[in-house]
Coordinates of C-alpha atoms in Angstrom, one line a residue:
X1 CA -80.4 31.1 -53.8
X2 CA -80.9 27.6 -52.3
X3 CA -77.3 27.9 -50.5
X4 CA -78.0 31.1 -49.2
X5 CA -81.2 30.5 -47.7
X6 CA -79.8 27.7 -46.0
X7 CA -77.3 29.7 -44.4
X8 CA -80.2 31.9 -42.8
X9 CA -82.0 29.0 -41.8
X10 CA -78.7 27.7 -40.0
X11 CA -78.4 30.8 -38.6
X12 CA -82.0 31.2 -37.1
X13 CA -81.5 27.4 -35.8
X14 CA -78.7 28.4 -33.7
X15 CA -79.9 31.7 -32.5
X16 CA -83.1 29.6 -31.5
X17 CA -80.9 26.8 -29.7
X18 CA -78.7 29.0 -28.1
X19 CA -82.1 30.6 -26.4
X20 CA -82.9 33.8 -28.2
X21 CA -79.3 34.8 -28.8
X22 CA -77.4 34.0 -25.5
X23 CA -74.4 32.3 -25.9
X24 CA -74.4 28.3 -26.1
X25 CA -72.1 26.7 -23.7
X26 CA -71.3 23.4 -24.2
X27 CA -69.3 20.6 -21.7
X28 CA -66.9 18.6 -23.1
X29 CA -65.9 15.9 -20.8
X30 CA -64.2 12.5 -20.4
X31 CA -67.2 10.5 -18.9
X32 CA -71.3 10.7 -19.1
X33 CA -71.0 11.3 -14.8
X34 CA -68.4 14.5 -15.0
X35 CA -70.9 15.9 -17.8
X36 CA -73.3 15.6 -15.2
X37 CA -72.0 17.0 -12.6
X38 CA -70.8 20.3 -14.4
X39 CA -74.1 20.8 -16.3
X40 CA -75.6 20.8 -12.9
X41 CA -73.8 23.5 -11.9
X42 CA -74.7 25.6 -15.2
X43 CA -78.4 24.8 -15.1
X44 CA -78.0 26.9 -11.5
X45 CA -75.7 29.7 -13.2
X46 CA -78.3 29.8 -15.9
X47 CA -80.9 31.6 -13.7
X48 CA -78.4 34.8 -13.6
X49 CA -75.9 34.6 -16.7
X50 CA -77.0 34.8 -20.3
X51 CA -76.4 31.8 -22.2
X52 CA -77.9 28.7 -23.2
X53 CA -76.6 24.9 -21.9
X54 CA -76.1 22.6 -24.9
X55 CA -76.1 19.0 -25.2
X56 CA -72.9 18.1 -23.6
X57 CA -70.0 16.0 -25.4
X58 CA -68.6 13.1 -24.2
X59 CA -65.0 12.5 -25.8
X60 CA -63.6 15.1 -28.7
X61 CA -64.9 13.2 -31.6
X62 CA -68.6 14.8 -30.9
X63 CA -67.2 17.9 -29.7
X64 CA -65.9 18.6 -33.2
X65 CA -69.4 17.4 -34.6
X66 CA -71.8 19.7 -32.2
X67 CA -74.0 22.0 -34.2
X68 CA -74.5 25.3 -33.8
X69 CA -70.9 25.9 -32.6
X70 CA -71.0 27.1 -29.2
X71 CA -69.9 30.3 -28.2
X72 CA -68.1 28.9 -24.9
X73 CA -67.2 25.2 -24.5
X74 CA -65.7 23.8 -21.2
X75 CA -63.4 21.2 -22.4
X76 CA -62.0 18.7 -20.5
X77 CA -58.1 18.3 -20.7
X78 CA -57.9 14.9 -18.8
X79 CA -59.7 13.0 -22.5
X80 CA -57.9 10.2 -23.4
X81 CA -55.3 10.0 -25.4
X82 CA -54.6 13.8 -25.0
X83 CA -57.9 14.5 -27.2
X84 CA -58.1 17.4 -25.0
X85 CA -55.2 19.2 -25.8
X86 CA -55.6 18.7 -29.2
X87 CA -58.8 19.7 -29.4
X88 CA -57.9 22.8 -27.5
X89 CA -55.2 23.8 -30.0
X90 CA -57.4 22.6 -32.8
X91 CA -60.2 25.3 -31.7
X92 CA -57.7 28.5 -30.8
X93 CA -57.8 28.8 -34.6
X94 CA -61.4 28.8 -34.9
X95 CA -64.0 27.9 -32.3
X96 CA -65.8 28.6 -29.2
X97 CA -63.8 30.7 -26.8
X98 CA -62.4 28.2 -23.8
X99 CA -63.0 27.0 -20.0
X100 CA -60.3 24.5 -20.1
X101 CA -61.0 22.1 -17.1
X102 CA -57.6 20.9 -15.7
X103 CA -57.6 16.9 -14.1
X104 CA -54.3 18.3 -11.3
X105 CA -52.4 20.8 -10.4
X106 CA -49.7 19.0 -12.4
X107 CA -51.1 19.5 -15.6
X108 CA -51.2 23.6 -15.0
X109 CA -48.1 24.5 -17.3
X110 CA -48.5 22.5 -20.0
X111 CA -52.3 24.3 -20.2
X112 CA -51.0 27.7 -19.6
X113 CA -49.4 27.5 -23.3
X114 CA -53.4 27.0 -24.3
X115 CA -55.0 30.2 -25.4
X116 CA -58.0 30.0 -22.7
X117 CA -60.2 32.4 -20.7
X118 CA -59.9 30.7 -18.0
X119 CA -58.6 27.6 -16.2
X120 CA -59.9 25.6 -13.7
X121 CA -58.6 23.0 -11.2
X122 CA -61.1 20.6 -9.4
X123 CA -62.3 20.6 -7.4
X124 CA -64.5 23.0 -9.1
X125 CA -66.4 25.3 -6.8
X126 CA -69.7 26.6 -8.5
X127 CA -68.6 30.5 -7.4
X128 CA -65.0 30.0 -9.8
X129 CA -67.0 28.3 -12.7
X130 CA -68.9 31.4 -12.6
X131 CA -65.8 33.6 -12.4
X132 CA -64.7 31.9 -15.5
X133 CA -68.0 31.7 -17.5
X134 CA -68.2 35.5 -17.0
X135 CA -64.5 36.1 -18.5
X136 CA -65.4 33.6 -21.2
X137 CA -68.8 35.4 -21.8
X138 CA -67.4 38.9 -21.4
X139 CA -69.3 39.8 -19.0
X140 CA -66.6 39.4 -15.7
X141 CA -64.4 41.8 -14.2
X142 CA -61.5 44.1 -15.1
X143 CA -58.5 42.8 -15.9
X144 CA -57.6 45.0 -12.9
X145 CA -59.7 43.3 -10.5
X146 CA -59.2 39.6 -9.0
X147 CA -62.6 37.5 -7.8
X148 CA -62.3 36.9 -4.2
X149 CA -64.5 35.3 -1.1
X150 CA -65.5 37.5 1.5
X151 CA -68.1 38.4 4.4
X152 CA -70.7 39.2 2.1
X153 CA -69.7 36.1 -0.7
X154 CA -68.0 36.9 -4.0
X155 CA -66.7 40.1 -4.7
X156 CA -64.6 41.9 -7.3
X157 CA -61.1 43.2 -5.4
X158 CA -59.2 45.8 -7.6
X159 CA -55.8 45.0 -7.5
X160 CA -54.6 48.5 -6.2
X161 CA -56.5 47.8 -3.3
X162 CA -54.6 45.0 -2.5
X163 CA -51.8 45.4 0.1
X164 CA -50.2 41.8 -0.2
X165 CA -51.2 38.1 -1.2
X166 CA -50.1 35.2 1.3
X167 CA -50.4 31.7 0.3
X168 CA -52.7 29.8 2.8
X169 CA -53.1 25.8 1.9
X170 CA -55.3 25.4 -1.5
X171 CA -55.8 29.0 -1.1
X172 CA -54.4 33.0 -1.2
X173 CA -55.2 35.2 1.3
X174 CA -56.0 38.6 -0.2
X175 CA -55.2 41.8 2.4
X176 CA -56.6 45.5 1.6
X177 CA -56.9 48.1 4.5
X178 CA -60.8 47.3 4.2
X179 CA -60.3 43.9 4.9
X180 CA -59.4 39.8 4.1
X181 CA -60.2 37.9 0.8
X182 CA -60.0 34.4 -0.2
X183 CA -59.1 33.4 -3.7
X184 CA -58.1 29.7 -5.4
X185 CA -55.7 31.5 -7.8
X186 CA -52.3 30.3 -7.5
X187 CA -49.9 32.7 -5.9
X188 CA -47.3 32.2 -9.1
X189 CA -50.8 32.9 -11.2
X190 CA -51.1 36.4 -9.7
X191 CA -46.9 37.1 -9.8
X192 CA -47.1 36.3 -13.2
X193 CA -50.2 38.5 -14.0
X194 CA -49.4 41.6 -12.1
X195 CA -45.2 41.6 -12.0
X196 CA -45.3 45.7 -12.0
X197 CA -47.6 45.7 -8.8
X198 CA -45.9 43.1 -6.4
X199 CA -43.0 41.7 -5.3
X200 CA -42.1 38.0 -3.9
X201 CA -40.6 38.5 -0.3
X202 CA -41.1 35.6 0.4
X203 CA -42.1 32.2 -1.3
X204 CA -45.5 32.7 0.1
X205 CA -45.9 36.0 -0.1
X206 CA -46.4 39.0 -2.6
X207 CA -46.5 42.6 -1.3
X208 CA -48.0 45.5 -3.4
X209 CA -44.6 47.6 -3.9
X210 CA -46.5 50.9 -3.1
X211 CA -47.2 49.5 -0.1
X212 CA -44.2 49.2 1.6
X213 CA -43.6 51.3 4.8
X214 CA -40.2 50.5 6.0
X215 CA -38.5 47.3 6.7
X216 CA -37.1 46.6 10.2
X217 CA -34.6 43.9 11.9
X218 CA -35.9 40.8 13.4
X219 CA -32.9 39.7 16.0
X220 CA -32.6 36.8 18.6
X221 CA -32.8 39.6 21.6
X222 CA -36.3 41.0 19.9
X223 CA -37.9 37.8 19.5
X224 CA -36.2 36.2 23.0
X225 CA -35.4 32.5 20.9
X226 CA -31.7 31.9 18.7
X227 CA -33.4 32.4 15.4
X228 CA -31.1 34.0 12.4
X229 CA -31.9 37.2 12.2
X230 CA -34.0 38.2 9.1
X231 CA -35.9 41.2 7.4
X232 CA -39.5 41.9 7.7
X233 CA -41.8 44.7 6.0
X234 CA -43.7 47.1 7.5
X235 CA -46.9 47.7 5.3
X236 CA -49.1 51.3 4.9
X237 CA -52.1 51.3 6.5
X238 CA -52.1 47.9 8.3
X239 CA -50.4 46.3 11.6
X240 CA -49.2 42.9 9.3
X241 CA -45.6 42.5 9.0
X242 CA -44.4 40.2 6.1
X243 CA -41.2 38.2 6.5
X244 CA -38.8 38.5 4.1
X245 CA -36.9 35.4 2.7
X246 CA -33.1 35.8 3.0
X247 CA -31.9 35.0 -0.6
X248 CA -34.8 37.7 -1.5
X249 CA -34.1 40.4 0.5
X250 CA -31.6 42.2 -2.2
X251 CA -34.6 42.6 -4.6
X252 CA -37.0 43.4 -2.0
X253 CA -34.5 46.1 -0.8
X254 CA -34.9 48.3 -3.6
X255 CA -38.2 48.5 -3.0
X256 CA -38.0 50.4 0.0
X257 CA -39.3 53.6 0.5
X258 CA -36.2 56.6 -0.9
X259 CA -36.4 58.7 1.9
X260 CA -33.7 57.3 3.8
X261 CA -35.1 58.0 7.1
X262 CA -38.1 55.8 6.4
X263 CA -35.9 52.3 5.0
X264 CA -34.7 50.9 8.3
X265 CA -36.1 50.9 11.8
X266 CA -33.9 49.6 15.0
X267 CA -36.0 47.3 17.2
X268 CA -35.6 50.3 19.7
X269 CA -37.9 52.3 17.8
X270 CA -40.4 49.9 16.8

């Protein structure tokens, strides 16, 4: 009887922690100022996502000791010693579903083999943390759907909508007939995630394959310089044309629309 009524009592403790049953989130991070910093940011997504900010963690060791067990944890992979990664793998069998916070760009596919909701790659913007607290707390967008800037802030874009992806610095330029979009996902994120829906013409740029038009001839006398003459795509719906990379264009060829009249255009006729 003892035993089980300490079991209730640990349960009400953490439903009472974790702020009347919203999830606790807890940081997990390699120094007391990057805790800081990220609890910060979650004190201000607090006011419109439901969970509860725990003590945060500095190092692995009281990660593994924190009490109640968080529902999300944001864990650092740049710990020492790779405590990170460990910890990671240690939790994917039982623990708090993960917001693994990656130190570079270098360290992207070594966490990709990480079962995580989300990753993230500083610096951390507060509208991406939020993006990835929702997918962690179940609460973000379709599967279908990619997070994106726009005029009127953050907005959910379906992915059908999208007419092609071009890689712009740190960022990918989302283009729908409505509009532009910024995202920080990484163009080889989004060729991995959607492979059915896009195809790499180029090494900075993904076009939707149902939105292909035509393709047409780009020659020296059409664009008066001594260039090599390439391929470019003509897209439904929008003016932008999308270069095509040479050693892709065989792929990108069957693509093409089947009625054969709609496949190639002269320069003549453009």
């Amino acid at each position: 009887v003892d035993l089980d009524m300490a079991r209730i009592i640990k349960r009400v403790m953490a439903v009472t922690v974790s702020g009347t049953g919203s999830p606790g989130v807890l940081v997990v991070g390699r120094d007391a100022a990057f805790c800081r910093r990220l609890s910060a940011q979650l004190r201000t997504l607090a006011r419109r996502l439901p969970l509860h900010l725990l003590p945060p963690a500095v190092g692995a060791d009281p990660a593994r000791r924190a009490a109640p067990v968080p529902g999300v944890a944001l864990l650092d992979l740049g710990l020492p010693d790779a405590q990170g990664y460990a910890l990671a793998r240690a939790w994917e069998r039982s623990g708090p579903r993960l917001v693994l916070l990656l130190p570079s760009l270098d360290s992207l596919p070594q966490a990709r083999q990480l079962r995580a909701a989300d990753l993230l790659v500083p610096p951390i913007r507060i509208d991406r943390l939020e993006q990835a607290l929702r997918r962690a707390l179940g609460t973000g967008p379709s599967p279908d759907a990619l997070m994106a800037q726009g005029r009127e802030g953050t907005v959910a874009v379906p992915v059908d909508e999208v007419l092609y992806l071009r890689a712009d610095g740190k960022y990918v330029n989302l283009r729908t007939r409505q509009g532009e979009f910024l995202t920080d996902r990484a163009l080889a994120d989004l060729s991995r995630a959607f492979p059915e829906r896009f195809v790499q013409a180029h090494r900075n740029a993904l076009v939707a394959r149902s939105a292909i038009a035509g393709a047409r001839l780009v020659t020296p006398e059409l664009t008066g310089g001594d260039a090599d003459p390439y391929w470019e795509l003509l897209l439904h719906g929008v003016p932008d044309r999308i270069a095509v990379a040479r050693r892709r264009w065989p792929l990108v060829r069957r693509c093409l629309p089947e009625d054969p009249a709609a496949q190639f255009f002269s320069p003549e006729t453009i």
